[in-house]
Amino acid sequence: MDLFSKLKDKKILLVDDDEWIRDSLTVYFGTEGCHILAVGTAEEGLELLKQQDYDIILLDYKLPGIDGLTFSKKIQEIRPDAIKILITAYKSKEVVSEARNAGIQDLIDKPFTIKTIEDSMSRLIQRNEKEMKLPAVSGRGIQKP
């Protein structure tokens, strides 16, 4: 099954202050039949997340107001099971570490290609599907002697 078949029942939220990125990704994914909504600030994104569930959230690292990592932490509180992909031109070991701690599952460097976004989404959707198929672990866990 291809990516767009899997995305048909998913809602995508894009949060980036770059209008060109918002317009380009919205047109591309919208043309493919995906439900995508794009906004320019984390504050707008939070309002949308309170109103509706989104399955995939693409967010920029540097945003006006609330930054991408703080936004990701807030997403974790509202929608912890959502796929979160951080788009950044400021990738460093610190940013990667902070992003992982904030619940980000993938980082994409700017500039990026549509294929990079598609590959990331595909990989993370596949990973989530596999995790959902894993049997629940029962038992008492580790016990002290």
PDB file of C-alpha atoms in Angstrom, residues 4 23-37:
ATOM      1  CA  PHE A   4      -1.205   8.304  -0.039  1.00  0.00           C
ATOM      2  CA  ASP A  23       1.438  26.743   0.541  1.00  0.00           C
ATOM      3  CA  SER A  24       3.669  24.215  -1.238  1.00  0.00           C
ATOM      4  CA  LEU A  25       2.986  21.311   1.126  1.00  0.00           C
ATOM      5  CA  THR A  26      -0.724  22.119   1.403  1.00  0.00           C
ATOM      6  CA  VAL A  27      -1.145  22.157  -2.376  1.00  0.00           C
ATOM      7  CA  TYR A  28       0.949  19.010  -2.875  1.00  0.00           C
ATOM      8  CA  PHE A  29      -0.688  16.852  -0.197  1.00  0.00           C
ATOM      9  CA  GLY A  30      -4.132  18.341  -0.868  1.00  0.00           C
ATOM     10  CA  THR A  31      -3.833  17.461  -4.566  1.00  0.00           C
ATOM     11  CA  GLU A  32      -3.070  13.878  -3.511  1.00  0.00           C
ATOM     12  CA  GLY A  33      -6.352  13.801  -1.574  1.00  0.00           C
ATOM     13  CA  CYS A  34      -4.900  14.289   1.899  1.00  0.00           C
ATOM     14  CA  HIS A  35      -6.576  16.295   4.645  1.00  0.00           C
ATOM     15  CA  ILE A  36      -3.949  18.923   5.541  1.00  0.00           C
ATOM     16  CA  LEU A  37      -4.271  22.209   7.354  1.00  0.00           C
TER      17      LEU A  37
END
